[in-house]
Structures are given as C-alpha cells and as structure tokens.
PDB file of N, CA, C and O in Angstrom:
ATOM      1  N   MET A 274       6.547  28.289   4.249  1.00 94.00           N
ATOM      2  CA  MET A 274       5.717  27.126   4.514  1.00 94.00           C
ATOM      3  C   MET A 274       6.032  26.051   3.466  1.00 94.00           C
ATOM      4  O   MET A 274       6.072  26.330   2.281  1.00 94.00           O
ATOM      5  N   THR A 275       6.233  24.827   3.945  1.00 98.00           N
ATOM      6  CA  THR A 275       6.517  23.739   3.022  1.00 98.00           C
ATOM      7  C   THR A 275       5.229  23.280   2.341  1.00 98.00           C
ATOM      8  O   THR A 275       4.114  23.616   2.776  1.00 98.00           O
ATOM      9  N   LYS A 276       5.411  22.508   1.307  1.00 98.00           N
ATOM     10  CA  LYS A 276       4.266  21.963   0.581  1.00 98.00           C
ATOM     11  C   LYS A 276       3.402  21.112   1.520  1.00 98.00           C
ATOM     12  O   LYS A 276       2.173  21.210   1.508  1.00 98.00           O
ATOM     13  N   LEU A 277       4.061  20.289   2.348  1.00 97.00           N
ATOM     14  CA  LEU A 277       3.328  19.435   3.274  1.00 97.00           C
ATOM     15  C   LEU A 277       2.573  20.262   4.311  1.00 97.00           C
ATOM     16  O   LEU A 277       1.416  19.964   4.632  1.00 97.00           O
ATOM     17  N   GLU A 278       3.197  21.302   4.829  1.00 98.00           N
ATOM     18  CA  GLU A 278       2.515  22.161   5.797  1.00 98.00           C
ATOM     19  C   GLU A 278       1.282  22.812   5.172  1.00 98.00           C
ATOM     20  O   GLU A 278       0.242  22.938   5.820  1.00 98.00           O
ATOM     21  N   LYS A 279       1.379  23.210   3.914  1.00 98.00           N
ATOM     22  CA  LYS A 279       0.240  23.799   3.204  1.00 98.00           C
ATOM     23  C   LYS A 279      -0.882  22.780   3.058  1.00 98.00           C
ATOM     24  O   LYS A 279      -2.056  23.092   3.286  1.00 98.00           O
ATOM     25  N   ILE A 280      -0.523  21.557   2.711  1.00 98.00           N
ATOM     26  CA  ILE A 280      -1.534  20.493   2.586  1.00 98.00           C
ATOM     27  C   ILE A 280      -2.200  20.247   3.934  1.00 98.00           C
ATOM     28  O   ILE A 280      -3.428  20.118   4.018  1.00 98.00           O
ATOM     29  N   GLU A 281      -1.403  20.175   4.994  1.00 98.00           N
ATOM     30  CA  GLU A 281      -1.960  19.963   6.328  1.00 98.00           C
ATOM     31  C   GLU A 281      -2.919  21.087   6.702  1.00 98.00           C
ATOM     32  O   GLU A 281      -3.996  20.842   7.264  1.00 98.00           O
ATOM     33  N   GLN A 282      -2.535  22.308   6.398  1.00 98.00           N
ATOM     34  CA  GLN A 282      -3.383  23.458   6.692  1.00 98.00           C
ATOM     35  C   GLN A 282      -4.685  23.382   5.894  1.00 98.00           C
ATOM     36  O   GLN A 282      -5.769  23.637   6.439  1.00 98.00           O
ATOM     37  N   ASP A 283      -4.573  23.015   4.635  1.00 98.00           N
ATOM     38  CA  ASP A 283      -5.774  22.887   3.800  1.00 98.00           C
ATOM     39  C   ASP A 283      -6.689  21.787   4.320  1.00 98.00           C
ATOM     40  O   ASP A 283      -7.920  21.947   4.356  1.00 98.00           O
ATOM     41  N   ILE A 284      -6.118  20.666   4.733  1.00 98.00           N
ATOM     42  CA  ILE A 284      -6.932  19.565   5.265  1.00 98.00           C
ATOM     43  C   ILE A 284      -7.640  19.995   6.542  1.00 98.00           C
ATOM     44  O   ILE A 284      -8.811  19.679   6.754  1.00 98.00           O
ATOM     45  N   ALA A 285      -6.949  20.735   7.388  1.00 98.00           N
ATOM     46  CA  ALA A 285      -7.543  21.189   8.646  1.00 98.00           C
ATOM     47  C   ALA A 285      -8.754  22.089   8.408  1.00 98.00           C
ATOM     48  O   ALA A 285      -9.636  22.189   9.271  1.00 98.00           O
ATOM     49  N   SER A 286      -8.835  22.700   7.242  1.00 98.00           N
ATOM     50  CA  SER A 286      -9.958  23.593   6.958  1.00 98.00           C
ATOM     51  C   SER A 286     -11.140  22.892   6.292  1.00 98.00           C
ATOM     52  O   SER A 286     -12.159  23.513   6.027  1.00 98.00           O
ATOM     53  N   LEU A 287     -11.014  21.607   6.025  1.00 98.00           N
ATOM     54  CA  LEU A 287     -12.094  20.867   5.365  1.00 98.00           C
ATOM     55  C   LEU A 287     -13.243  20.597   6.325  1.00 98.00           C
ATOM     56  O   LEU A 287     -13.065  20.495   7.539  1.00 98.00           O
ATOM     57  N   THR A 288     -14.412  20.401   5.743  1.00 98.00           N
ATOM     58  CA  THR A 288     -15.578  19.978   6.532  1.00 98.00           C
ATOM     59  C   THR A 288     -15.413  18.496   6.865  1.00 98.00           C
ATOM     60  O   THR A 288     -14.643  17.780   6.204  1.00 98.00           O
ATOM     61  N   PRO A 289     -16.143  18.003   7.870  1.00 98.00           N
ATOM     62  CA  PRO A 289     -16.061  16.571   8.186  1.00 98.00           C
ATOM     63  C   PRO A 289     -16.377  15.671   6.976  1.00 98.00           C
ATOM     64  O   PRO A 289     -15.728  14.651   6.771  1.00 98.00           O
ATOM     65  N   GLY A 290     -17.338  16.071   6.163  1.00 98.00           N
ATOM     66  CA  GLY A 290     -17.671  15.292   4.967  1.00 98.00           C
ATOM     67  C   GLY A 290     -16.538  15.269   3.965  1.00 98.00           C
ATOM     68  O   GLY A 290     -16.261  14.241   3.336  1.00 98.00           O
ATOM     69  N   GLU A 291     -15.878  16.399   3.816  1.00 98.00           N
ATOM     70  CA  GLU A 291     -14.737  16.476   2.903  1.00 98.00           C
ATOM     71  C   GLU A 291     -13.561  15.649   3.420  1.00 98.00           C
ATOM     72  O   GLU A 291     -12.859  14.999   2.641  1.00 98.00           O
ATOM     73  N   VAL A 292     -13.366  15.656   4.735  1.00 98.00           N
ATOM     74  CA  VAL A 292     -12.299  14.843   5.329  1.00 98.00           C
ATOM     75  C   VAL A 292     -12.572  13.361   5.082  1.00 98.00           C
ATOM     76  O   VAL A 292     -11.674  12.596   4.724  1.00 98.00           O
ATOM     77  N   ALA A 293     -13.826  12.953   5.233  1.00 98.00           N
ATOM     78  CA  ALA A 293     -14.189  11.553   4.982  1.00 98.00           C
ATOM     79  C   ALA A 293     -13.933  11.181   3.527  1.00 98.00           C
ATOM     80  O   ALA A 293     -13.404  10.107   3.231  1.00 98.00           O
ATOM     81  N   LYS A 294     -14.301  12.066   2.615  1.00 98.00           N
ATOM     82  CA  LYS A 294     -14.074  11.815   1.192  1.00 98.00           C
ATOM     83  C   LYS A 294     -12.578  11.729   0.899  1.00 98.00           C
ATOM     84  O   LYS A 294     -12.121  10.848   0.162  1.00 98.00           O
ATOM     85  N   LEU A 295     -11.797  12.630   1.488  1.00 98.00           N
ATOM     86  CA  LEU A 295     -10.345  12.605   1.323  1.00 98.00           C
ATOM     87  C   LEU A 295      -9.758  11.308   1.875  1.00 98.00           C
ATOM     88  O   LEU A 295      -8.887  10.697   1.252  1.00 98.00           O
ATOM     89  N   ALA A 296     -10.247  10.881   3.031  1.00 98.00           N
ATOM     90  CA  ALA A 296      -9.744   9.654   3.651  1.00 98.00           C
ATOM     91  C   ALA A 296      -9.998   8.445   2.747  1.00 98.00           C
ATOM     92  O   ALA A 296      -9.122   7.583   2.597  1.00 98.00           O
ATOM     93  N   ARG A 297     -11.179   8.392   2.145  1.00 98.00           N
ATOM     94  CA  ARG A 297     -11.474   7.282   1.223  1.00 98.00           C
ATOM     95  C   ARG A 297     -10.549   7.330   0.017  1.00 98.00           C
ATOM     96  O   ARG A 297     -10.003   6.317  -0.410  1.00 98.00           O
ATOM     97  N   TRP A 298     -10.384   8.531  -0.540  1.00 98.00           N
ATOM     98  CA  TRP A 298      -9.498   8.677  -1.695  1.00 98.00           C
ATOM     99  C   TRP A 298      -8.075   8.267  -1.332  1.00 98.00           C
ATOM    100  O   TRP A 298      -7.424   7.549  -2.092  1.00 98.00           O
ATOM    101  N   PHE A 299      -7.588   8.706  -0.170  1.00 98.00           N
ATOM    102  CA  PHE A 299      -6.212   8.420   0.207  1.00 98.00           C
ATOM    103  C   PHE A 299      -6.009   6.932   0.465  1.00 98.00           C
ATOM    104  O   PHE A 299      -4.958   6.380   0.113  1.00 98.00           O
ATOM    105  N   ALA A 300      -6.985   6.264   1.044  1.00 98.00           N
ATOM    106  CA  ALA A 300      -6.885   4.811   1.262  1.00 98.00           C
ATOM    107  C   ALA A 300      -6.755   4.091  -0.076  1.00 98.00           C
ATOM    108  O   ALA A 300      -5.935   3.172  -0.218  1.00 98.00           O
ATOM    109  N   GLU A 301      -7.540   4.505  -1.055  1.00 98.00           N
ATOM    110  CA  GLU A 301      -7.448   3.895  -2.390  1.00 98.00           C
ATOM    111  C   GLU A 301      -6.107   4.220  -3.042  1.00 98.00           C
ATOM    112  O   GLU A 301      -5.491   3.353  -3.674  1.00 98.00           O
ATOM    113  N   PHE A 302      -5.641   5.440  -2.861  1.00 98.00           N
ATOM    114  CA  PHE A 302      -4.344   5.851  -3.398  1.00 98.00           C
ATOM    115  C   PHE A 302      -3.223   4.993  -2.813  1.00 98.00           C
ATOM    116  O   PHE A 302      -2.363   4.496  -3.542  1.00 98.00           O
ATOM    117  N   GLN A 303      -3.238   4.820  -1.484  1.00 98.00           N
ATOM    118  CA  GLN A 303      -2.213   3.998  -0.840  1.00 98.00           C
ATOM    119  C   GLN A 303      -2.272   2.553  -1.323  1.00 98.00           C
ATOM    120  O   GLN A 303      -1.231   1.922  -1.530  1.00 98.00           O
ATOM    121  N   ALA A 304      -3.471   2.023  -1.509  1.00 98.00           N
ATOM    122  CA  ALA A 304      -3.616   0.649  -1.998  1.00 98.00           C
ATOM    123  C   ALA A 304      -3.040   0.524  -3.402  1.00 98.00           C
ATOM    124  O   ALA A 304      -2.363  -0.467  -3.719  1.00 98.00           O
ATOM    125  N   ASP A 305      -3.281   1.518  -4.241  1.00 98.00           N
ATOM    126  CA  ASP A 305      -2.734   1.501  -5.600  1.00 98.00           C
ATOM    127  C   ASP A 305      -1.207   1.561  -5.580  1.00 98.00           C
ATOM    128  O   ASP A 305      -0.545   0.863  -6.356  1.00 98.00           O
ATOM    129  N   VAL A 306      -0.648   2.395  -4.706  1.00 98.00           N
ATOM    130  CA  VAL A 306       0.811   2.488  -4.569  1.00 98.00           C
ATOM    131  C   VAL A 306       1.371   1.139  -4.126  1.00 98.00           C
ATOM    132  O   VAL A 306       2.376   0.660  -4.659  1.00 98.00           O
ATOM    133  N   TRP A 307       0.721   0.510  -3.148  1.00 98.00           N
ATOM    134  CA  TRP A 307       1.159  -0.800  -2.647  1.00 98.00           C
ATOM    135  C   TRP A 307       1.099  -1.841  -3.765  1.00 98.00           C
ATOM    136  O   TRP A 307       2.045  -2.608  -3.964  1.00 98.00           O
ATOM    137  N   ASP A 308      -0.013  -1.873  -4.491  1.00 98.00           N
ATOM    138  CA  ASP A 308      -0.155  -2.831  -5.594  1.00 98.00           C
ATOM    139  C   ASP A 308       0.946  -2.648  -6.636  1.00 98.00           C
ATOM    140  O   ASP A 308       1.521  -3.628  -7.119  1.00 98.00           O
ATOM    141  N   LYS A 309       1.261  -1.408  -6.967  1.00 98.00           N
ATOM    142  CA  LYS A 309       2.305  -1.118  -7.946  1.00 98.00           C
ATOM    143  C   LYS A 309       3.662  -1.585  -7.426  1.00 98.00           C
ATOM    144  O   LYS A 309       4.457  -2.161  -8.177  1.00 98.00           O
ATOM    145  N   GLN A 310       3.933  -1.366  -6.146  1.00 98.00           N
ATOM    146  CA  GLN A 310       5.206  -1.793  -5.570  1.00 98.00           C
ATOM    147  C   GLN A 310       5.341  -3.319  -5.601  1.00 98.00           C
ATOM    148  O   GLN A 310       6.391  -3.854  -5.965  1.00 98.00           O
ATOM    149  N   ILE A 311       4.274  -4.021  -5.244  1.00 97.00           N
ATOM    150  CA  ILE A 311       4.293  -5.491  -5.280  1.00 97.00           C
ATOM    151  C   ILE A 311       4.507  -5.966  -6.715  1.00 97.00           C
ATOM    152  O   ILE A 311       5.297  -6.882  -6.969  1.00 97.00           O
ATOM    153  N   GLU A 312       3.810  -5.350  -7.657  1.00 97.00           N
ATOM    154  CA  GLU A 312       3.960  -5.712  -9.067  1.00 97.00           C
ATOM    155  C   GLU A 312       5.400  -5.491  -9.537  1.00 97.00           C
ATOM    156  O   GLU A 312       5.990  -6.358 -10.196  1.00 97.00           O
ATOM    157  N   ASP A 313       5.969  -4.349  -9.182  1.00 98.00           N
ATOM    158  CA  ASP A 313       7.351  -4.053  -9.568  1.00 98.00           C
ATOM    159  C   ASP A 313       8.327  -5.039  -8.925  1.00 98.00           C
ATOM    160  O   ASP A 313       9.260  -5.517  -9.568  1.00 98.00           O
ATOM    161  N   ASP A 314       8.119  -5.333  -7.644  1.00 98.00           N
ATOM    162  CA  ASP A 314       8.997  -6.273  -6.943  1.00 98.00           C
ATOM    163  C   ASP A 314       8.907  -7.671  -7.557  1.00 98.00           C
ATOM    164  O   ASP A 314       9.924  -8.351  -7.728  1.00 98.00           O
ATOM    165  N   ALA A 315       7.696  -8.092  -7.894  1.00 96.00           N
ATOM    166  CA  ALA A 315       7.509  -9.409  -8.502  1.00 96.00           C
ATOM    167  C   ALA A 315       8.187  -9.469  -9.871  1.00 96.00           C
ATOM    168  O   ALA A 315       8.885 -10.440 -10.187  1.00 96.00           O
ATOM    169  N   SER A 316       7.999  -8.435 -10.664  1.00 97.00           N
ATOM    170  CA  SER A 316       8.597  -8.396 -12.000  1.00 97.00           C
ATOM    171  C   SER A 316      10.124  -8.389 -11.940  1.00 97.00           C
ATOM    172  O   SER A 316      10.786  -8.948 -12.815  1.00 97.00           O
ATOM    173  N   ALA A 317      10.663  -7.759 -10.913  1.00 98.00           N
ATOM    174  CA  ALA A 317      12.118  -7.659 -10.769  1.00 98.00           C
ATOM    175  C   ALA A 317      12.721  -8.888 -10.095  1.00 98.00           C
ATOM    176  O   ALA A 317      13.942  -8.971  -9.942  1.00 98.00           O
ATOM    177  N   GLY A 318      11.873  -9.834  -9.679  1.00 97.00           N
ATOM    178  CA  GLY A 318      12.377 -11.049  -9.051  1.00 97.00           C
ATOM    179  C   GLY A 318      12.678 -10.913  -7.574  1.00 97.00           C
ATOM    180  O   GLY A 318      13.229 -11.834  -6.964  1.00 97.00           O
ATOM    181  N   ARG A 319      12.304  -9.785  -6.967  1.00 97.00           N
ATOM    182  CA  ARG A 319      12.622  -9.578  -5.552  1.00 97.00           C
ATOM    183  C   ARG A 319      11.778 -10.440  -4.619  1.00 97.00           C
ATOM    184  O   ARG A 319      12.077 -10.536  -3.428  1.00 97.00           O
ATOM    185  N   LEU A 320      10.739 -11.084  -5.139  1.00 97.00           N
ATOM    186  CA  LEU A 320       9.896 -11.947  -4.313  1.00 97.00           C
ATOM    187  C   LEU A 320      10.169 -13.427  -4.564  1.00 97.00           C
ATOM    188  O   LEU A 320       9.584 -14.288  -3.902  1.00 97.00           O
ATOM    189  N   ASP A 321      11.059 -13.716  -5.497  1.00 97.00           N
ATOM    190  CA  ASP A 321      11.323 -15.106  -5.866  1.00 97.00           C
ATOM    191  C   ASP A 321      11.792 -15.942  -4.681  1.00 97.00           C
ATOM    192  O   ASP A 321      11.350 -17.084  -4.498  1.00 97.00           O
ATOM    193  N   ASN A 322      12.683 -15.397  -3.863  1.00 97.00           N
ATOM    194  CA  ASN A 322      13.205 -16.148  -2.727  1.00 97.00           C
ATOM    195  C   ASN A 322      12.091 -16.489  -1.742  1.00 97.00           C
ATOM    196  O   ASN A 322      12.032 -17.612  -1.220  1.00 97.00           O
ATOM    197  N   LEU A 323      11.196 -15.542  -1.505  1.00 96.00           N
ATOM    198  CA  LEU A 323      10.072 -15.804  -0.601  1.00 96.00           C
ATOM    199  C   LEU A 323       9.154 -16.878  -1.169  1.00 96.00           C
ATOM    200  O   LEU A 323       8.682 -17.760  -0.433  1.00 96.00           O
ATOM    201  N   ALA A 324       8.893 -16.817  -2.460  1.00 96.00           N
ATOM    202  CA  ALA A 324       8.051 -17.834  -3.092  1.00 96.00           C
ATOM    203  C   ALA A 324       8.714 -19.204  -3.015  1.00 96.00           C
ATOM    204  O   ALA A 324       8.054 -20.204  -2.707  1.00 96.00           O
ATOM    205  N   ASP A 325      10.019 -19.255  -3.252  1.00 97.00           N
ATOM    206  CA  ASP A 325      10.746 -20.526  -3.164  1.00 97.00           C
ATOM    207  C   ASP A 325      10.678 -21.105  -1.752  1.00 97.00           C
ATOM    208  O   ASP A 325      10.480 -22.311  -1.580  1.00 97.00           O
ATOM    209  N   GLN A 326      10.840 -20.250  -0.764  1.00 97.00           N
ATOM    210  CA  GLN A 326      10.760 -20.706   0.630  1.00 97.00           C
ATOM    211  C   GLN A 326       9.372 -21.241   0.957  1.00 97.00           C
ATOM    212  O   GLN A 326       9.233 -22.281   1.619  1.00 97.00           O
ATOM    213  N   ALA A 327       8.344 -20.550   0.498  1.00 96.00           N
ATOM    214  CA  ALA A 327       6.969 -20.977   0.756  1.00 96.00           C
ATOM    215  C   ALA A 327       6.683 -22.317   0.084  1.00 96.00           C
ATOM    216  O   ALA A 327       6.076 -23.214   0.693  1.00 96.00           O
ATOM    217  N   LEU A 328       7.118 -22.472  -1.152  1.00 96.00           N
ATOM    218  CA  LEU A 328       6.911 -23.741  -1.851  1.00 96.00           C
ATOM    219  C   LEU A 328       7.679 -24.879  -1.196  1.00 96.00           C
ATOM    220  O   LEU A 328       7.163 -25.993  -1.070  1.00 96.00           O
ATOM    221  N   ALA A 329       8.884 -24.608  -0.762  1.00 97.00           N
ATOM    222  CA  ALA A 329       9.678 -25.635  -0.086  1.00 97.00           C
ATOM    223  C   ALA A 329       8.988 -26.071   1.204  1.00 97.00           C
ATOM    224  O   ALA A 329       8.919 -27.275   1.510  1.00 97.00           O
ATOM    225  N   SER A 330       8.465 -25.130   1.959  1.00 97.00           N
ATOM    226  CA  SER A 330       7.741 -25.465   3.187  1.00 97.00           C
ATOM    227  C   SER A 330       6.505 -26.286   2.873  1.00 97.00           C
ATOM    228  O   SER A 330       6.203 -27.268   3.569  1.00 97.00           O
ATOM    229  N   HIS A 331       5.801 -25.919   1.827  1.00 96.00           N
ATOM    230  CA  HIS A 331       4.601 -26.664   1.442  1.00 96.00           C
ATOM    231  C   HIS A 331       4.956 -28.091   1.031  1.00 96.00           C
ATOM    232  O   HIS A 331       4.313 -29.049   1.480  1.00 96.00           O
ATOM    233  N   HIS A 332       5.977 -28.235   0.193  1.00 97.00           N
ATOM    234  CA  HIS A 332       6.380 -29.569  -0.262  1.00 97.00           C
ATOM    235  C   HIS A 332       6.916 -30.407   0.888  1.00 97.00           C
ATOM    236  O   HIS A 332       6.836 -31.648   0.849  1.00 97.00           O
ATOM    237  N   ALA A 333       7.415 -29.767   1.925  1.00 97.00           N
ATOM    238  CA  ALA A 333       7.924 -30.493   3.096  1.00 97.00           C
ATOM    239  C   ALA A 333       6.811 -30.825   4.077  1.00 97.00           C
ATOM    240  O   ALA A 333       7.063 -31.384   5.141  1.00 97.00           O
ATOM    241  N   GLY A 334       5.585 -30.493   3.729  1.00 96.00           N
ATOM    242  CA  GLY A 334       4.440 -30.812   4.579  1.00 96.00           C
ATOM    243  C   GLY A 334       4.280 -29.867   5.768  1.00 96.00           C
ATOM    244  O   GLY A 334       3.632 -30.223   6.748  1.00 96.00           O
ATOM    245  N   LYS A 335       4.856 -28.704   5.692  1.00 96.00           N
ATOM    246  CA  LYS A 335       4.799 -27.769   6.813  1.00 96.00           C
ATOM    247  C   LYS A 335       3.638 -26.776   6.697  1.00 96.00           C
ATOM    248  O   LYS A 335       3.589 -25.794   7.439  1.00 96.00           O
ATOM    249  N   THR A 336       2.717 -27.030   5.791  1.00 95.00           N
ATOM    250  CA  THR A 336       1.570 -26.146   5.630  1.00 95.00           C
ATOM    251  C   THR A 336       0.300 -26.907   5.959  1.00 95.00           C
ATOM    252  O   THR A 336       0.309 -28.147   6.079  1.00 95.00           O
ATOM    253  N   ARG A 337      -0.786 -26.177   6.116  1.00 94.00           N
ATOM    254  CA  ARG A 337      -2.069 -26.815   6.373  1.00 94.00           C
ATOM    255  C   ARG A 337      -3.145 -26.080   5.590  1.00 94.00           C
ATOM    256  O   ARG A 337      -2.992 -24.897   5.291  1.00 94.00           O
ATOM    257  N   PRO A 338      -4.215 -26.760   5.259  1.00 90.00           N
ATOM    258  CA  PRO A 338      -5.299 -26.118   4.512  1.00 90.00           C
ATOM    259  C   PRO A 338      -5.901 -24.957   5.307  1.00 90.00           C
ATOM    260  O   PRO A 338      -5.956 -25.003   6.545  1.00 90.00           O
ATOM    261  N   LEU A 339      -6.366 -23.966   4.573  1.00 90.00           N
ATOM    262  CA  LEU A 339      -7.018 -22.838   5.250  1.00 90.00           C
ATOM    263  C   LEU A 339      -8.429 -23.187   5.641  1.00 90.00           C
ATOM    264  O   LEU A 339      -9.119 -23.910   5.070  1.00 90.00           O
TER     265      LEU A 339
END
C-alpha cells in the first residue's frame, strides 16, 4: 500500500466532523502553499513581465476603476 492509499484509507474512516475539520485544515494548507509559491515567484522575478504588461495597459488607458 502506498503512502497516499494509506492516507485515503485513514480519511475514509473519519467521522463527518473529523472530515470537516480536515477539510478546513487542508484548505488553509493549500492557501499557505499558494502564498509561498507566489512569494517565491515574485522574489525570483517570474511575475515581472506580467506586472509590466499590466502597468503598460493601465498607462495606455485600457483599464477602468473597480
């Protein structure tokens, strides 16, 4: 049995309340992973081109207030 299969089996044995608690924890975990990835990408300059494009569009009058 793989590690993932064991985790799946363990999750299947949880009570509905435990599943809800796990779901909340996992949503927060995924958000933290996403935040870290964005932070790493920004620090490495991988978002610079997108920011430049957005600013160019704004300066060209192609944006509108929210």
